Amino acid sequence: GAGAGHGAANGHGGVLYSPSGVYLASMVEYRLVIRDSTTLSVVALFSCLDRISTIKWAPDSLRVLCFMKERAMCQVFDISEPDWTAKIEDRAAGIATAIWAPDARHVITIAEFAVRLTAWSLNSKAVTHINAPKSTSPKCVTFNPTGTHMALAERRDCKDYVTVFSVATWEPIKHFAVSTVDLASLHWSPDGSAIAICDHALDYKLVVYSPDGKQVADYVAYENGMGIRSASWSPSGQMLAVGSYDGVCRVLNHITWKPFAEWAHAEEEVGSGGQSVLREPDGVVVYRETNAPDADGGVAYVVDELPVGIPTIKPAMDKPNPKVGVCSISFSGDGSYAMTRSEHMPCAAWIWDMKTLELASVLIQRQPITSASWDASLPRVLLTTTPGGGPDAPRAVFMWTPDGASCIPVPNAGFSPESVAWCPALETEESSFVLCDSSGTSFCCGYVAA
């Protein structure tokens, strides 16, 4: 069954469940609204000094960080203490990025132009400045699974370095040079044993270091071509999936750091009318979105036989950042499945079985996929797509499970879901999810009956 409730948000990511799943936060202009995630009744209301750009929950689900980009300022509010508030401003260098430290007691900001990184203690009001972060992107910061250490990418004298800090004292523990040309992202493994580092997009290079600075792997899949686009650890930390511009996702194991699976996405064929054609493997189940057989204008999935054509965009390869290659990789909460998306096939989602490392299913939508969310506990994924048809065309959200896929109609006329998120694990009979529309002015909650 599905239920729906209305609220308000501003922009993508403007509606967020707390990590505990108990609360749902949304933002309306300069106001922060906290609701009970099951009843949707308002628990707390907070006002910021300016229009909120993004909101982020603290890992302990008690505080919310509001970032106001126009004013380069953060405010923090506490659900349990409505009178308590914190204001964070870096008047000298500004704020480009703001994130929580895993201890939920520090906020980390990166200044404009990556001048410095600053850790702000909400308890002691101590401020620690760290110079020369690599970029203003949160991808240059990563934490170990227990949250006791932070690894930061740095750039000094035209070389890349990584420094590991203790979160308790913000003292550097280890500082080492890395063999990248111009590193793009850091990924600390879920088992804490390794830090994977992706080089810039122009060359394929992945290096893996232990937290004490020893290089344990250097992997180059191919040369003379654009390199890595996305990387994701499996929940166990035993596999690292690396997607690249050549349209292949390579799954490396954590012992030899060699690929034991290469997931190729369908190739474009001459004479197929600008489509890519999927011909194998035999066991793959292909679901294609189509008009529902009944007369109400809804949508449904049909199962297609191989070979099957997948709509493909021809990217402009002479411009920077071409829309091609594996742009996203995500694992189900239990690690049993992975989903990949290739940007030049924006209407397709590829689901891989991690037990067999084979393609299990492909979902082919009529419109480009805008967001996807795995359930935290069960292997099931929700998708939203850009709205097609007129403003009154029926809208749906799409769900895949190992047993089948379904199109769930959205009951609210005129509401077009463009992003989706499952509620994190709450020990309740029914699970819920939230849908946000593209204008960011409204959201709707759905419930999946057990």
Short mmCIF file of C-alpha atoms in Angstrom, two decimals:
data_model
loop_
_atom_site.label_atom_id
_atom_site.label_comp_id
_atom_site.label_asym_id
_atom_site.label_seq_id
_atom_site.Cartn_x
_atom_site.Cartn_y
_atom_site.Cartn_z
CA GLY A 1 0.00 0.00 0.00
CA ALA A 2 1.11 3.61 -0.37
CA GLY A 3 0.26 6.69 1.64
CA ALA A 4 1.13 10.29 0.91
CA GLY A 5 1.78 13.39 2.97
CA HIS A 6 2.79 16.88 1.95
CA GLY A 7 5.46 19.24 3.20
CA ALA A 8 7.99 21.62 1.77
CA ALA A 9 11.62 21.64 0.71
CA ASN A 10 13.98 23.80 -1.22
CA GLY A 11 16.22 22.27 -3.85
CA HIS A 12 17.52 18.75 -4.11
CA GLY A 13 18.61 17.15 -0.87
CA GLY A 14 16.31 19.57 0.91
CA VAL A 15 14.39 16.72 2.57
CA LEU A 16 16.46 14.31 4.65
CA TYR A 17 15.75 11.47 7.05
CA SER A 18 17.89 11.45 10.17
CA PRO A 19 20.41 8.54 10.26
CA SER A 20 18.25 6.94 12.98
CA GLY A 21 15.16 7.15 10.75
CA VAL A 22 13.17 8.83 13.55
CA TYR A 23 13.02 12.35 12.07
CA LEU A 24 12.51 13.94 8.66
CA ALA A 25 14.08 17.38 8.12
CA SER A 26 13.03 19.79 5.37
CA MET A 27 13.86 23.39 4.55
CA VAL A 28 11.63 26.22 3.40
CA GLU A 29 13.57 29.37 2.48
CA TYR A 30 15.17 30.30 5.82
CA ARG A 31 13.20 27.86 7.99
CA LEU A 32 14.19 24.34 9.07
CA VAL A 33 11.26 21.99 9.78
CA ILE A 34 11.77 18.76 11.76
CA ARG A 35 9.00 16.14 11.58
CA ASP A 36 8.33 12.75 13.08
CA SER A 37 9.10 10.37 10.18
CA THR A 38 6.10 8.10 10.86
CA THR A 39 3.32 10.60 11.66
CA LEU A 40 4.81 13.60 9.75
CA SER A 41 3.77 15.84 12.63
CA VAL A 42 6.10 18.82 13.23
CA VAL A 43 8.47 18.21 16.16
CA ALA A 44 10.55 21.40 15.93
CA LEU A 45 10.84 24.61 13.87
CA PHE A 46 14.03 26.66 13.56
CA SER A 47 14.77 29.95 11.76
CA CYS A 48 18.09 30.71 10.09
CA LEU A 49 19.58 34.13 9.38
CA ASP A 50 19.40 33.63 5.62
CA ARG A 51 18.10 31.28 2.92
CA ILE A 52 19.27 27.70 3.56
CA SER A 53 21.27 26.08 0.74
CA THR A 54 21.79 22.58 2.20
CA ILE A 55 21.00 20.69 5.38
CA LYS A 56 22.97 17.82 6.92
CA TRP A 57 22.07 15.61 9.88
CA ALA A 58 24.66 14.91 12.56
CA PRO A 59 25.61 11.19 12.71
CA ASP A 60 23.86 10.92 16.13
CA SER A 61 20.57 12.30 14.68
CA LEU A 62 20.30 15.01 17.34
CA ARG A 63 21.62 18.06 15.50
CA VAL A 64 21.17 19.56 12.04
CA LEU A 65 23.73 21.66 10.16
CA CYS A 66 22.26 24.35 7.89
CA PHE A 67 24.61 25.90 5.32
CA MET A 68 23.75 29.31 3.86
CA LYS A 69 25.96 29.64 0.79
CA GLU A 70 25.01 33.24 0.00
CA ARG A 71 26.16 34.36 3.42
CA ALA A 72 29.02 31.79 3.72
CA MET A 73 27.72 30.83 7.15
CA CYS A 74 26.51 27.71 8.99
CA GLN A 75 24.01 27.36 11.80
CA VAL A 76 23.56 24.25 13.92
CA PHE A 77 20.36 23.37 15.77
CA ASP A 78 19.68 20.71 18.41
CA ILE A 79 16.43 18.71 18.41
CA SER A 80 16.70 17.89 22.14
CA GLU A 81 17.64 21.46 23.18
CA PRO A 82 15.58 23.92 21.11
CA ASP A 83 17.20 26.93 22.81
CA TRP A 84 20.77 25.86 21.94
CA THR A 85 22.26 27.05 18.64
CA ALA A 86 25.70 27.50 17.09
CA LYS A 87 26.79 29.90 14.36
CA ILE A 88 29.88 29.22 12.26
CA GLU A 89 31.53 31.91 10.13
CA ASP A 90 35.00 32.14 8.61
CA ARG A 91 35.17 35.87 7.95
CA ALA A 92 38.70 35.79 6.60
CA ALA A 93 38.44 32.93 4.09
CA GLY A 94 34.72 32.20 3.64
CA ILE A 95 33.07 28.76 3.53
CA ALA A 96 32.64 26.67 0.36
CA THR A 97 31.83 23.28 1.93
CA ALA A 98 30.53 22.19 5.35
CA ILE A 99 30.28 18.60 6.65
CA TRP A 100 29.92 16.82 9.97
CA ALA A 101 32.77 14.98 11.63
CA PRO A 102 31.69 11.43 12.62
CA ASP A 103 31.76 12.32 16.35
CA ALA A 104 28.79 14.73 15.78
CA ARG A 105 30.64 17.23 17.99
CA HIS A 106 32.70 18.93 15.28
CA VAL A 107 31.76 20.66 12.03
CA ILE A 108 34.38 20.70 9.28
CA THR A 109 34.44 23.54 6.74
CA ILE A 110 36.62 24.10 3.68
CA ALA A 111 37.27 27.73 2.78
CA GLU A 112 36.76 29.29 -0.64
CA PHE A 113 39.57 28.44 -3.10
CA ALA A 114 40.63 25.63 -0.71
CA VAL A 115 42.65 28.09 1.37
CA ARG A 116 42.21 25.99 4.51
CA LEU A 117 40.14 23.36 6.27
CA THR A 118 38.75 24.22 9.69
CA ALA A 119 37.42 21.97 12.46
CA TRP A 120 34.95 23.74 14.77
CA SER A 121 34.23 22.11 18.12
CA LEU A 122 30.58 22.63 19.14
CA ASN A 123 31.35 21.67 22.75
CA SER A 124 34.55 23.55 23.62
CA LYS A 125 34.26 26.18 20.83
CA ALA A 126 37.88 25.35 19.91
CA VAL A 127 38.83 26.12 16.30
CA THR A 128 41.58 24.22 14.44
CA HIS A 129 42.88 25.43 11.05
CA ILE A 130 44.58 23.00 8.64
CA ASN A 131 46.28 24.55 5.61
CA ALA A 132 46.36 23.44 1.95
CA PRO A 133 43.46 21.04 1.47
CA LYS A 134 43.49 19.73 -2.11
CA SER A 135 40.14 21.21 -3.13
CA THR A 136 36.84 22.49 -1.79
CA SER A 137 35.21 19.16 -2.68
CA PRO A 138 34.19 16.84 0.18
CA LYS A 139 35.83 14.09 -1.92
CA CYS A 140 39.23 15.22 -0.63
CA VAL A 141 38.22 14.28 2.96
CA THR A 142 37.48 10.75 4.19
CA PHE A 143 37.03 9.16 7.64
CA ASN A 144 37.81 5.70 8.91
CA PRO A 145 34.76 3.53 9.79
CA THR A 146 35.04 4.11 13.56
CA GLY A 147 35.30 7.88 13.01
CA THR A 148 38.51 8.28 15.02
CA HIS A 149 40.69 9.43 12.11
CA MET A 150 40.38 11.73 9.11
CA ALA A 151 42.45 11.48 5.92
CA LEU A 152 42.85 14.73 4.01
CA ALA A 153 44.23 15.16 0.48
CA GLU A 154 46.69 18.06 0.26
CA ARG A 155 48.57 19.78 -2.57
CA ARG A 156 52.04 21.21 -1.90
CA ASP A 157 54.79 22.06 -4.41
CA CYS A 158 52.75 20.58 -7.29
CA LYS A 159 52.61 17.17 -5.56
CA ASP A 160 49.77 15.23 -3.91
CA TYR A 161 49.98 14.29 -0.24
CA VAL A 162 47.66 12.64 2.27
CA THR A 163 47.70 13.51 5.97
CA VAL A 164 45.92 11.38 8.56
CA PHE A 165 44.61 13.32 11.59
CA SER A 166 43.25 12.20 14.95
CA VAL A 167 39.68 13.50 15.23
CA ALA A 168 40.00 13.80 19.01
CA THR A 169 42.91 16.29 18.89
CA TRP A 170 43.16 17.23 15.17
CA GLU A 171 46.90 16.47 15.43
CA PRO A 172 48.54 15.00 12.29
CA ILE A 173 49.52 11.35 12.86
CA LYS A 174 50.87 10.42 9.43
CA HIS A 175 51.85 12.49 6.38
CA PHE A 176 52.84 10.80 3.11
CA ALA A 177 53.24 11.61 -0.58
CA VAL A 178 51.04 9.68 -3.02
CA SER A 179 51.96 8.65 -6.56
CA THR A 180 49.08 10.39 -8.32
CA VAL A 181 49.45 13.19 -10.85
CA ASP A 182 46.41 15.17 -9.68
CA LEU A 183 44.25 13.16 -7.31
CA ALA A 184 40.47 13.51 -7.50
CA SER A 185 39.03 11.56 -4.55
CA LEU A 186 39.81 9.54 -1.39
CA HIS A 187 37.78 6.51 -0.24
CA TRP A 188 38.54 4.90 3.16
CA SER A 189 37.42 1.27 3.10
CA PRO A 190 34.54 0.10 5.34
CA ASP A 191 36.86 -2.35 7.13
CA GLY A 192 39.34 0.47 7.83
CA SER A 193 42.35 -1.29 6.29
CA ALA A 194 42.91 0.76 3.14
CA ILE A 195 42.46 4.17 1.53
CA ALA A 196 41.69 4.05 -2.21
CA ILE A 197 42.79 7.12 -4.17
CA CYS A 198 41.53 7.93 -7.68
CA ASP A 199 43.64 10.05 -10.01
CA HIS A 200 42.27 12.77 -12.31
CA ALA A 201 39.96 11.92 -15.20
CA LEU A 202 42.51 12.29 -18.01
CA ASP A 203 44.45 9.09 -17.14
CA TYR A 204 43.33 5.83 -15.55
CA LYS A 205 45.13 5.35 -12.24
CA LEU A 206 44.00 3.95 -8.91
CA VAL A 207 46.37 3.69 -5.97
CA VAL A 208 45.66 2.08 -2.60
CA TYR A 209 47.50 2.97 0.61
CA SER A 210 47.33 1.56 4.11
CA PRO A 211 46.48 4.24 6.71
CA ASP A 212 50.13 4.27 7.84
CA GLY A 213 51.22 5.44 4.37
CA LYS A 214 52.43 2.21 2.70
CA GLN A 215 51.36 1.80 -0.94
CA VAL A 216 49.65 -1.58 -1.30
CA ALA A 217 48.38 -1.32 -4.88
CA ASP A 218 48.77 0.61 -8.10
CA TYR A 219 46.17 -0.33 -10.69
CA VAL A 220 46.00 0.94 -14.28
CA ALA A 221 43.28 -0.69 -16.42
CA TYR A 222 44.31 0.96 -19.68
CA GLU A 223 46.43 3.83 -20.98
CA ASN A 224 45.88 6.67 -23.45
CA GLY A 225 42.23 7.24 -22.59
CA MET A 226 40.06 9.08 -20.08
CA GLY A 227 40.16 7.35 -16.72
CA ILE A 228 38.08 6.81 -13.59
CA ARG A 229 34.62 8.36 -13.18
CA SER A 230 33.30 6.68 -10.02
CA ALA A 231 34.43 4.31 -7.27
CA SER A 232 32.61 2.57 -4.44
CA TRP A 233 33.57 0.05 -1.76
CA SER A 234 31.29 -2.90 -1.12
CA PRO A 235 29.80 -2.76 2.42
CA SER A 236 32.23 -5.49 3.61
CA GLY A 237 35.26 -3.63 2.23
CA GLN A 238 36.36 -6.77 0.37
CA MET A 239 35.59 -5.39 -3.08
CA LEU A 240 36.20 -2.05 -4.73
CA ALA A 241 34.10 -1.24 -7.81
CA VAL A 242 35.69 1.28 -10.18
CA GLY A 243 33.71 2.77 -13.07
CA SER A 244 35.48 4.51 -15.93
CA TYR A 245 34.98 6.51 -19.11
CA ASP A 246 35.33 3.38 -21.29
CA GLY A 247 31.90 2.22 -20.04
CA VAL A 248 33.25 -0.66 -17.93
CA CYS A 249 33.00 -1.17 -14.16
CA ARG A 250 35.89 -3.24 -12.81
CA VAL A 251 35.49 -5.02 -9.46
CA LEU A 252 38.82 -5.38 -7.64
CA ASN A 253 39.40 -7.73 -4.71
CA HIS A 254 41.14 -6.47 -1.58
CA ILE A 255 43.83 -9.17 -1.49
CA THR A 256 45.55 -8.93 -4.89
CA TRP A 257 43.91 -5.64 -6.04
CA LYS A 258 43.26 -7.23 -9.44
CA PRO A 259 39.84 -7.23 -11.15
CA PHE A 260 37.88 -10.43 -10.78
CA ALA A 261 34.94 -9.04 -12.72
CA GLU A 262 34.70 -6.57 -15.58
CA TRP A 263 31.17 -5.36 -16.08
CA ALA A 264 30.78 -4.05 -19.61
CA HIS A 265 27.63 -2.09 -20.44
CA ALA A 266 25.99 -2.64 -23.83
CA GLU A 267 27.81 -1.39 -26.93
CA GLU A 268 26.31 0.91 -29.53
CA GLU A 269 25.81 -0.93 -32.82
CA VAL A 270 25.81 0.43 -36.35
CA GLY A 271 22.36 0.36 -37.92
CA SER A 272 20.53 0.12 -34.55
CA GLY A 273 19.18 3.68 -34.84
CA GLY A 274 21.48 5.19 -32.20
CA GLN A 275 20.78 2.43 -29.68
CA SER A 276 23.11 0.22 -27.71
CA VAL A 277 22.25 -3.47 -27.97
CA LEU A 278 22.40 -5.89 -25.03
CA ARG A 279 22.93 -9.49 -26.22
CA GLU A 280 24.18 -11.35 -23.13
CA PRO A 281 24.20 -12.93 -20.54
CA ASP A 282 21.31 -15.32 -21.11
CA GLY A 283 19.90 -15.20 -17.59
CA VAL A 284 19.44 -11.41 -17.41
CA VAL A 285 15.90 -10.12 -16.80
CA VAL A 286 15.16 -6.90 -18.73
CA TYR A 287 12.25 -4.74 -17.53
CA ARG A 288 11.07 -2.03 -19.91
CA GLU A 289 8.71 0.77 -18.83
CA THR A 290 5.66 1.01 -21.10
CA ASN A 291 2.03 2.15 -21.06
CA ALA A 292 -0.15 0.14 -18.71
CA PRO A 293 -2.66 -2.09 -20.52
CA ASP A 294 -5.60 -0.44 -18.73
CA ALA A 295 -7.08 2.84 -19.96
CA ASP A 296 -6.09 5.18 -17.11
CA GLY A 297 -2.80 6.15 -18.79
CA GLY A 298 -0.54 4.65 -16.12
CA VAL A 299 2.77 2.86 -16.68
CA ALA A 300 3.89 -0.74 -16.20
CA TYR A 301 6.95 -2.92 -16.78
CA VAL A 302 7.13 -5.57 -19.50
CA VAL A 303 9.86 -8.22 -19.57
CA ASP A 304 11.85 -8.03 -22.83
CA GLU A 305 13.66 -10.88 -24.57
CA LEU A 306 17.32 -10.50 -25.60
CA PRO A 307 18.71 -8.89 -27.71
CA VAL A 308 17.30 -5.61 -26.46
CA GLY A 309 17.97 -2.02 -27.58
CA ILE A 310 18.82 0.68 -25.03
CA PRO A 311 18.42 4.39 -25.94
CA THR A 312 21.86 6.00 -26.22
CA ILE A 313 23.03 9.62 -26.39
CA LYS A 314 26.03 10.52 -28.52
CA PRO A 315 28.27 12.58 -26.21
CA ALA A 316 30.29 15.55 -27.44
CA MET A 317 33.80 14.14 -27.03
CA ASP A 318 35.45 17.44 -27.98
CA LYS A 319 34.08 19.21 -24.88
CA PRO A 320 35.30 18.79 -21.28
CA ASN A 321 33.59 16.25 -18.99
CA PRO A 322 31.84 14.26 -21.77
CA LYS A 323 28.59 12.56 -20.71
CA VAL A 324 29.89 9.03 -21.14
CA GLY A 325 31.03 6.15 -18.94
CA VAL A 326 30.01 4.65 -15.60
CA CYS A 327 28.86 7.66 -13.56
CA SER A 328 27.44 5.91 -10.51
CA ILE A 329 27.95 2.67 -8.57
CA SER A 330 25.99 1.78 -5.43
CA PHE A 331 25.67 -1.39 -3.36
CA SER A 332 22.59 -2.73 -1.63
CA GLY A 333 22.73 -2.45 2.17
CA ASP A 334 23.50 -6.17 2.57
CA GLY A 335 26.09 -6.11 -0.23
CA SER A 336 24.29 -8.79 -2.28
CA TYR A 337 23.64 -6.57 -5.33
CA ALA A 338 25.21 -3.55 -7.00
CA MET A 339 23.67 -1.01 -9.34
CA THR A 340 25.55 0.90 -12.02
CA ARG A 341 24.50 3.63 -14.42
CA SER A 342 26.27 4.67 -17.60
CA GLU A 343 25.78 8.33 -18.45
CA HIS A 344 25.38 7.94 -22.22
CA MET A 345 22.51 5.50 -21.50
CA PRO A 346 20.63 7.73 -19.04
CA CYS A 347 17.38 5.72 -19.09
CA ALA A 348 18.95 2.40 -17.97
CA ALA A 349 19.87 0.99 -14.56
CA TRP A 350 22.08 -2.12 -14.41
CA ILE A 351 21.79 -4.48 -11.44
CA TRP A 352 24.56 -7.02 -10.79
CA ASP A 353 24.44 -10.09 -8.54
CA MET A 354 27.48 -9.96 -6.22
CA LYS A 355 27.38 -13.73 -5.58
CA THR A 356 27.84 -14.64 -9.24
CA LEU A 357 29.30 -11.25 -10.35
CA GLU A 358 26.94 -11.48 -13.34
CA LEU A 359 24.33 -9.05 -14.69
CA ALA A 360 21.02 -9.91 -12.98
CA SER A 361 18.67 -7.29 -14.35
CA VAL A 362 18.39 -4.16 -16.48
CA LEU A 363 15.66 -1.54 -16.01
CA ILE A 364 14.94 0.54 -19.13
CA GLN A 365 12.90 3.65 -18.37
CA ARG A 366 11.20 5.96 -20.86
CA GLN A 367 12.83 9.05 -19.33
CA PRO A 368 16.32 9.62 -17.87
CA ILE A 369 16.80 8.32 -14.32
CA THR A 370 17.24 11.19 -11.84
CA SER A 371 17.88 9.34 -8.57
CA ALA A 372 18.12 5.87 -7.05
CA SER A 373 18.11 4.67 -3.44
CA TRP A 374 18.82 1.23 -1.95
CA ASP A 375 16.95 0.11 1.13
CA ALA A 376 19.32 -0.08 4.12
CA SER A 377 18.35 -3.65 5.03
CA LEU A 378 16.64 -5.44 2.13
CA PRO A 379 18.04 -5.78 -1.42
CA ARG A 380 15.56 -3.47 -3.12
CA VAL A 381 16.05 -0.19 -4.95
CA LEU A 382 13.76 2.74 -5.81
CA LEU A 383 14.19 4.92 -8.91
CA THR A 384 12.74 8.22 -10.09
CA THR A 385 12.88 9.64 -13.61
CA THR A 386 12.46 13.07 -15.19
CA PRO A 387 8.76 13.78 -15.78
CA GLY A 388 7.63 12.88 -19.31
CA GLY A 389 4.41 13.87 -21.10
CA GLY A 390 2.30 16.86 -20.12
CA PRO A 391 1.83 18.28 -16.62
CA ASP A 392 -1.19 16.00 -16.11
CA ALA A 393 0.56 12.80 -17.23
CA PRO A 394 0.50 10.14 -14.49
CA ARG A 395 3.67 9.91 -12.41
CA ALA A 396 5.29 6.84 -10.92
CA VAL A 397 8.21 5.70 -8.80
CA PHE A 398 9.89 2.43 -9.74
CA MET A 399 11.01 -0.41 -7.47
CA TRP A 400 13.26 -3.39 -8.23
CA THR A 401 13.64 -6.46 -6.00
CA PRO A 402 15.25 -9.83 -6.82
CA ASP A 403 11.70 -11.20 -7.21
CA GLY A 404 10.53 -8.60 -9.74
CA ALA A 405 10.10 -4.94 -10.59
CA SER A 406 7.04 -2.73 -10.26
CA CYS A 407 5.82 0.76 -11.16
CA ILE A 408 4.17 2.47 -8.19
CA PRO A 409 1.76 5.25 -9.23
CA VAL A 410 2.07 8.54 -7.32
CA PRO A 411 -1.49 9.43 -6.21
CA ASN A 412 -1.03 13.20 -6.02
CA ALA A 413 -1.95 14.84 -9.34
CA GLY A 414 0.60 17.40 -10.47
CA PHE A 415 3.36 16.03 -8.20
CA SER A 416 6.42 14.90 -10.21
CA PRO A 417 8.96 13.00 -8.08
CA GLU A 418 12.54 13.69 -9.06
CA SER A 419 14.50 12.31 -6.12
CA VAL A 420 13.89 9.45 -3.70
CA ALA A 421 15.36 8.20 -0.41
CA TRP A 422 14.49 5.22 1.77
CA CYS A 423 14.04 5.82 5.47
CA PRO A 424 17.06 4.35 7.31
CA ALA A 425 16.39 1.21 9.32
CA LEU A 426 13.56 1.67 11.77
CA GLU A 427 12.39 -1.51 13.51
CA THR A 428 8.83 -1.19 12.27
CA GLU A 429 6.51 -3.42 10.28
CA GLU A 430 6.32 -1.11 7.28
CA SER A 431 9.17 0.75 5.62
CA SER A 432 8.82 4.23 4.20
CA PHE A 433 10.49 6.47 1.66
CA VAL A 434 10.36 10.13 0.71
CA LEU A 435 9.92 11.59 -2.79
CA CYS A 436 10.94 15.15 -3.63
CA ASP A 437 9.85 17.11 -6.70
CA SER A 438 12.12 19.11 -9.01
CA SER A 439 10.91 22.52 -7.82
CA GLY A 440 11.79 21.43 -4.30
CA THR A 441 8.60 22.97 -2.97
CA SER A 442 6.88 19.76 -1.94
CA PHE A 443 7.58 16.20 -0.90
CA CYS A 444 5.51 13.10 -0.47
CA CYS A 445 6.06 10.02 1.72
CA GLY A 446 5.31 6.49 0.57
CA TYR A 447 4.88 3.40 2.73
CA VAL A 448 5.58 -0.17 1.71
CA ALA A 449 3.36 -2.51 3.73
CA ALA A 450 5.16 -5.56 5.12
#
